């Protein structure tokens, strides 16, 4: 079983729509959780950390459910510039981050 | 500030040839990571260094792969001999300390390797 699993998508949504997707992780001892964003043929970049109580960063909301071992990301009022692959990332220890394969989101005009 | 710098950006080579990928981490970052990304396997950690010392190379696929970090500002990933299945994007990333709560890794733009 993969350490981090994501629905690959793609999620095709119109501008202004809300899109949400999850990822699941297998190691219950995982310490921290993050969403990274990767544009086509570019490097991954940190989008936001995911805190136990849930957190927002502008139009982005992240949730963590430790009991069920899943993380979610919701994007409100989608923009064309939100089109990217979103990588779910789990921190297993001080150095090791496990990356999911990514969920592709395409926002259309 | 300059980010993580990788070279070459693109490399096309023939099977059996030696490939050397280079990385300059962000100044002051004491952790350096080499990742490989493919469509099939996603991002895989190959090896990481702390203060220039290799700490965990369990992700290195086989003896054909080797990595060095002779000083704090330079690292290489070498594949010898290269094989078509090594075709991938190789990312170098660096981080200061344990990255704190953000766990943020700063990635270079990647080296896209094609082995024919």
mmCIF file of C-alpha atoms in Angstrom:
data_model
loop_
_atom_site.group_PDB
_atom_site.id
_atom_site.type_symbol
_atom_site.label_atom_id
_atom_site.label_comp_id
_atom_site.label_asym_id
_atom_site.label_seq_id
_atom_site.Cartn_x
_atom_site.Cartn_y
_atom_site.Cartn_z
ATOM 1 C CA UNK A 1 0.000 0.000 0.000
ATOM 2 C CA UNK A 2 1.292 3.448 -0.892
ATOM 3 C CA UNK A 3 2.072 5.774 1.991
ATOM 4 C CA UNK A 4 -0.012 8.561 0.470
ATOM 5 C CA UNK A 5 -2.833 8.001 -1.996
ATOM 6 C CA UNK A 6 -4.697 10.595 -4.004
ATOM 7 C CA UNK A 7 -7.428 10.615 -6.605
ATOM 8 C CA UNK A 8 -5.477 11.608 -9.721
ATOM 9 C CA UNK A 9 -8.468 13.418 -11.233
ATOM 10 C CA UNK A 10 -8.554 15.369 -13.404
ATOM 11 C CA UNK A 11 -11.102 17.669 -11.855
ATOM 12 C CA UNK A 12 -12.391 19.951 -14.582
ATOM 13 C CA UNK A 13 -14.311 22.875 -13.149
ATOM 14 C CA UNK A 14 -15.579 26.231 -14.443
ATOM 15 C CA UNK A 15 -14.219 29.487 -13.102
ATOM 16 C CA UNK A 16 -15.884 30.437 -9.865
ATOM 17 C CA UNK A 17 -16.741 26.884 -8.886
ATOM 18 C CA UNK A 18 -15.710 25.113 -5.716
ATOM 19 C CA UNK A 19 -13.595 22.001 -6.000
ATOM 20 C CA UNK A 20 -12.544 19.658 -3.223
ATOM 21 C CA UNK A 21 -10.475 16.514 -3.068
ATOM 22 C CA UNK A 22 -8.890 14.249 -0.480
ATOM 23 C CA UNK A 23 -5.888 12.150 0.129
ATOM 24 C CA UNK A 24 -5.362 9.265 2.524
ATOM 25 C CA UNK A 25 -2.210 8.256 4.342
ATOM 26 C CA UNK A 26 -1.261 4.891 5.759
ATOM 27 C CA UNK A 27 1.095 5.687 8.642
ATOM 28 C CA UNK A 28 -0.832 6.686 11.742
ATOM 29 C CA UNK A 29 2.395 8.037 13.277
ATOM 30 C CA UNK A 30 2.689 10.725 10.602
ATOM 31 C CA UNK A 31 3.639 14.005 12.173
ATOM 32 C CA UNK A 32 2.651 16.809 9.835
ATOM 33 C CA UNK A 33 0.724 17.357 6.663
ATOM 34 C CA UNK A 34 0.984 19.716 3.728
ATOM 35 C CA UNK A 35 -0.336 20.551 0.312
ATOM 36 C CA UNK A 36 2.162 21.369 -2.404
ATOM 37 C CA UNK A 37 1.274 22.756 -5.801
ATOM 38 C CA UNK A 38 3.035 21.758 -8.997
ATOM 39 C CA UNK A 39 2.421 23.574 -12.260
ATOM 40 C CA UNK A 40 2.974 21.743 -15.525
ATOM 41 C CA UNK A 41 6.682 21.048 -16.069
ATOM 42 C CA UNK A 42 7.630 23.048 -12.984
ATOM 43 C CA UNK A 43 8.868 22.214 -9.529
ATOM 44 C CA UNK A 44 6.600 21.581 -6.524
ATOM 45 C CA UNK A 45 6.030 24.517 -4.203
ATOM 46 C CA UNK A 46 4.477 24.604 -0.758
ATOM 47 C CA UNK A 47 0.862 25.738 -0.893
ATOM 48 C CA UNK A 48 -0.073 25.382 2.750
ATOM 49 C CA UNK A 49 0.376 23.351 5.880
ATOM 50 C CA UNK A 50 -2.558 21.406 7.276
ATOM 51 C CA UNK A 51 -3.310 21.843 10.960
ATOM 52 C CA UNK A 52 -5.403 19.588 13.164
ATOM 53 C CA UNK A 53 -8.108 22.177 13.616
ATOM 54 C CA UNK A 54 -8.313 22.938 9.915
ATOM 55 C CA UNK A 55 -7.044 26.120 8.383
ATOM 56 C CA UNK A 56 -7.715 28.578 5.604
ATOM 57 C CA UNK A 57 -5.454 30.568 3.366
ATOM 58 C CA UNK A 58 -7.557 32.853 1.233
ATOM 59 C CA UNK A 59 -9.690 30.715 -1.036
ATOM 60 C CA UNK A 60 -8.006 27.506 0.111
ATOM 61 C CA UNK A 61 -9.201 25.443 3.054
ATOM 62 C CA UNK A 62 -7.376 22.393 4.370
ATOM 63 C CA UNK A 63 -8.755 19.814 6.776
ATOM 64 C CA UNK A 64 -7.154 16.926 8.623
ATOM 65 C CA UNK A 65 -8.945 13.888 9.976
ATOM 66 C CA UNK A 66 -6.447 11.868 12.005
ATOM 67 C CA UNK A 67 -8.966 9.216 12.996
ATOM 68 C CA UNK A 68 -9.713 8.359 9.395
ATOM 69 C CA UNK A 69 -6.254 9.312 8.188
ATOM 70 C CA UNK A 70 -7.250 11.652 5.438
ATOM 71 C CA UNK A 71 -6.535 15.215 4.428
ATOM 72 C CA UNK A 72 -8.659 17.415 2.239
ATOM 73 C CA UNK A 73 -8.209 20.560 0.209
ATOM 74 C CA UNK A 74 -11.048 22.807 -0.892
ATOM 75 C CA UNK A 75 -10.671 25.626 -3.375
ATOM 76 C CA UNK A 76 -13.427 28.235 -3.468
ATOM 77 C CA UNK A 77 -14.128 30.646 -6.318
ATOM 78 C CA UNK A 78 -11.712 28.831 -8.633
ATOM 79 C CA UNK A 79 -9.471 30.914 -10.857
ATOM 80 C CA UNK A 80 -7.832 29.912 -14.123
ATOM 81 C CA UNK A 81 -4.521 30.257 -12.307
ATOM 82 C CA UNK A 82 -5.516 27.488 -9.891
ATOM 83 C CA UNK A 83 -5.016 24.934 -12.668
ATOM 84 C CA UNK A 84 -2.224 22.718 -11.411
ATOM 85 C CA UNK A 85 -1.449 19.409 -9.791
ATOM 86 C CA UNK A 86 -1.902 19.388 -6.036
ATOM 87 C CA UNK A 87 0.388 17.079 -4.108
ATOM 88 C CA UNK A 88 -0.605 15.758 -0.724
ATOM 89 C CA UNK A 89 2.473 15.494 1.495
ATOM 90 C CA UNK A 90 2.914 13.683 4.778
ATOM 91 C CA UNK A 91 5.873 14.179 7.081
ATOM 92 C CA UNK A 92 6.926 10.893 8.658
ATOM 93 C CA UNK A 93 9.863 12.132 10.692
ATOM 94 C CA UNK A 94 12.300 15.009 10.833
ATOM 95 C CA UNK A 95 13.537 14.550 7.318
ATOM 96 C CA UNK A 96 11.219 12.325 5.346
ATOM 97 C CA UNK A 97 8.314 13.725 3.380
ATOM 98 C CA UNK A 98 6.113 11.297 1.466
ATOM 99 C CA UNK A 99 4.460 12.761 -1.603
ATOM 100 C CA UNK A 100 1.225 11.618 -3.135
ATOM 101 C CA UNK A 101 1.064 11.259 -6.896
ATOM 102 C CA UNK A 102 -1.043 14.389 -7.166
ATOM 103 C CA UNK A 103 -4.550 15.497 -8.087
ATOM 104 C CA UNK A 104 -4.863 17.449 -11.314
ATOM 105 C CA UNK A 105 -7.249 20.402 -11.342
ATOM 106 C CA UNK A 106 -8.170 22.219 -14.535
ATOM 107 C CA UNK A 107 -10.194 25.404 -14.274
ATOM 108 C CA UNK A 108 -11.874 26.446 -17.514
ATOM 109 C CA UNK A 109 -13.150 29.851 -18.556
ATOM 110 C CA UNK B 1 17.919 35.430 -3.099
ATOM 111 C CA UNK B 2 18.720 32.733 -5.609
ATOM 112 C CA UNK B 3 16.775 29.539 -5.199
ATOM 113 C CA UNK B 4 18.029 26.019 -5.674
ATOM 114 C CA UNK B 5 19.935 25.858 -8.928
ATOM 115 C CA UNK B 6 20.131 22.704 -10.986
ATOM 116 C CA UNK B 7 21.957 21.864 -14.187
ATOM 117 C CA UNK B 8 21.509 20.754 -16.828
ATOM 118 C CA UNK B 9 17.831 21.540 -17.283
ATOM 119 C CA UNK B 10 17.544 18.968 -20.023
ATOM 120 C CA UNK B 11 19.756 16.039 -20.891
ATOM 121 C CA UNK B 12 19.320 13.537 -23.683
ATOM 122 C CA UNK B 13 21.791 10.704 -23.731
ATOM 123 C CA UNK B 14 22.186 7.195 -25.001
ATOM 124 C CA UNK B 15 21.962 4.078 -22.947
ATOM 125 C CA UNK B 16 25.255 3.224 -21.314
ATOM 126 C CA UNK B 17 26.486 6.791 -21.055
ATOM 127 C CA UNK B 18 27.369 8.474 -17.794
ATOM 128 C CA UNK B 19 25.067 11.236 -16.607
ATOM 129 C CA UNK B 20 25.976 13.833 -13.991
ATOM 130 C CA UNK B 21 23.357 16.142 -12.543
ATOM 131 C CA UNK B 22 24.362 19.129 -10.460
ATOM 132 C CA UNK B 23 22.752 21.106 -7.693
ATOM 133 C CA UNK B 24 23.510 24.258 -5.747
ATOM 134 C CA UNK B 25 21.293 24.522 -2.660
ATOM 135 C CA UNK B 26 20.094 27.727 -1.095
ATOM 136 C CA UNK B 27 22.856 29.295 0.948
ATOM 137 C CA UNK B 28 22.550 28.440 4.625
ATOM 138 C CA UNK B 29 20.371 25.374 4.073
ATOM 139 C CA UNK B 30 21.931 22.363 5.742
ATOM 140 C CA UNK B 31 19.686 19.673 4.281
ATOM 141 C CA UNK B 32 19.824 18.641 0.639
ATOM 142 C CA UNK B 33 17.561 16.111 -1.032
ATOM 143 C CA UNK B 34 17.549 14.398 -4.414
ATOM 144 C CA UNK B 35 14.147 13.306 -5.735
ATOM 145 C CA UNK B 36 13.093 11.577 -8.923
ATOM 146 C CA UNK B 37 9.682 12.131 -10.491
ATOM 147 C CA UNK B 38 7.991 9.914 -13.057
ATOM 148 C CA UNK B 39 4.391 9.575 -14.147
ATOM 149 C CA UNK B 40 4.245 6.021 -12.865
ATOM 150 C CA UNK B 41 5.873 6.481 -9.448
ATOM 151 C CA UNK B 42 5.455 10.158 -8.645
ATOM 152 C CA UNK B 43 8.086 11.846 -6.483
ATOM 153 C CA UNK B 44 10.547 9.474 -4.883
ATOM 154 C CA UNK B 45 13.257 10.417 -2.420
ATOM 155 C CA UNK B 46 16.592 9.041 -3.594
ATOM 156 C CA UNK B 47 19.021 10.355 -1.000
ATOM 157 C CA UNK B 48 19.448 13.196 1.438
ATOM 158 C CA UNK B 49 22.410 14.942 3.040
ATOM 159 C CA UNK B 50 22.731 16.813 6.293
ATOM 160 C CA UNK B 51 25.726 19.139 6.592
ATOM 161 C CA UNK B 52 27.229 17.520 3.480
ATOM 162 C CA UNK B 53 27.024 14.007 4.942
ATOM 163 C CA UNK B 54 24.791 11.403 3.261
ATOM 164 C CA UNK B 55 22.280 10.278 5.866
ATOM 165 C CA UNK B 56 19.867 8.021 4.035
ATOM 166 C CA UNK B 57 20.442 6.603 0.570
ATOM 167 C CA UNK B 58 17.897 3.811 0.834
ATOM 168 C CA UNK B 59 15.954 5.316 -2.043
ATOM 169 C CA UNK B 60 18.812 5.048 -4.498
ATOM 170 C CA UNK B 61 17.568 2.446 -6.960
ATOM 171 C CA UNK B 62 20.808 0.550 -7.505
ATOM 172 C CA UNK B 63 24.560 0.779 -7.617
ATOM 173 C CA UNK B 64 24.463 2.644 -10.884
ATOM 174 C CA UNK B 65 23.378 5.701 -8.911
ATOM 175 C CA UNK B 66 25.726 7.664 -6.697
ATOM 176 C CA UNK B 67 25.554 11.072 -5.058
ATOM 177 C CA UNK B 68 28.117 13.325 -3.472
ATOM 178 C CA UNK B 69 28.172 16.592 -1.641
ATOM 179 C CA UNK B 70 31.774 17.798 -1.439
ATOM 180 C CA UNK B 71 30.800 21.102 0.173
ATOM 181 C CA UNK B 72 27.810 23.029 1.430
ATOM 182 C CA UNK B 73 27.109 24.657 -1.922
ATOM 183 C CA UNK B 74 27.349 21.777 -4.364
ATOM 184 C CA UNK B 75 26.019 18.283 -4.899
ATOM 185 C CA UNK B 76 26.040 15.831 -7.773
ATOM 186 C CA UNK B 77 23.918 12.854 -8.708
ATOM 187 C CA UNK B 78 25.612 10.472 -11.090
ATOM 188 C CA UNK B 79 24.183 7.605 -13.090
ATOM 189 C CA UNK B 80 26.653 5.217 -14.658
ATOM 190 C CA UNK B 81 25.765 3.468 -16.878
ATOM 191 C CA UNK B 82 22.428 5.061 -17.700
ATOM 192 C CA UNK B 83 19.425 3.035 -18.845
ATOM 193 C CA UNK B 84 16.154 4.058 -20.551
ATOM 194 C CA UNK B 85 14.211 3.383 -17.325
ATOM 195 C CA UNK B 86 16.231 6.157 -15.667
ATOM 196 C CA UNK B 87 14.353 8.698 -17.797
ATOM 197 C CA UNK B 88 12.654 11.047 -15.366
ATOM 198 C CA UNK B 89 12.788 14.519 -13.894
ATOM 199 C CA UNK B 90 15.364 14.732 -11.124
ATOM 200 C CA UNK B 91 14.757 17.395 -8.525
ATOM 201 C CA UNK B 92 17.163 18.726 -5.982
ATOM 202 C CA UNK B 93 15.667 20.377 -2.912
ATOM 203 C CA UNK B 94 17.065 22.053 0.153
ATOM 204 C CA UNK B 95 15.815 23.014 3.592
ATOM 205 C CA UNK B 96 17.043 24.813 6.640
ATOM 206 C CA UNK B 97 17.119 22.641 9.764
ATOM 207 C CA UNK B 98 14.109 20.370 10.125
ATOM 208 C CA UNK B 99 11.986 22.853 8.278
ATOM 209 C CA UNK B 100 9.993 23.722 11.341
ATOM 210 C CA UNK B 101 6.293 23.242 11.290
ATOM 211 C CA UNK B 102 6.032 24.211 7.670
ATOM 212 C CA UNK B 103 8.287 21.369 6.556
ATOM 213 C CA UNK B 104 8.947 23.457 3.506
ATOM 214 C CA UNK B 105 11.291 22.099 0.925
ATOM 215 C CA UNK B 106 12.609 24.437 -1.732
ATOM 216 C CA UNK B 107 12.940 22.664 -5.042
ATOM 217 C CA UNK B 108 15.098 23.450 -7.996
ATOM 218 C CA UNK B 109 13.541 23.570 -11.442
ATOM 219 C CA UNK B 110 14.602 19.996 -12.111
ATOM 220 C CA UNK B 111 16.758 18.187 -14.611
ATOM 221 C CA UNK B 112 14.755 16.377 -17.257
ATOM 222 C CA UNK B 113 16.681 13.272 -18.287
ATOM 223 C CA UNK B 114 15.919 11.204 -21.354
ATOM 224 C CA UNK B 115 17.928 8.055 -21.936
ATOM 225 C CA UNK B 116 17.496 6.613 -25.415
#
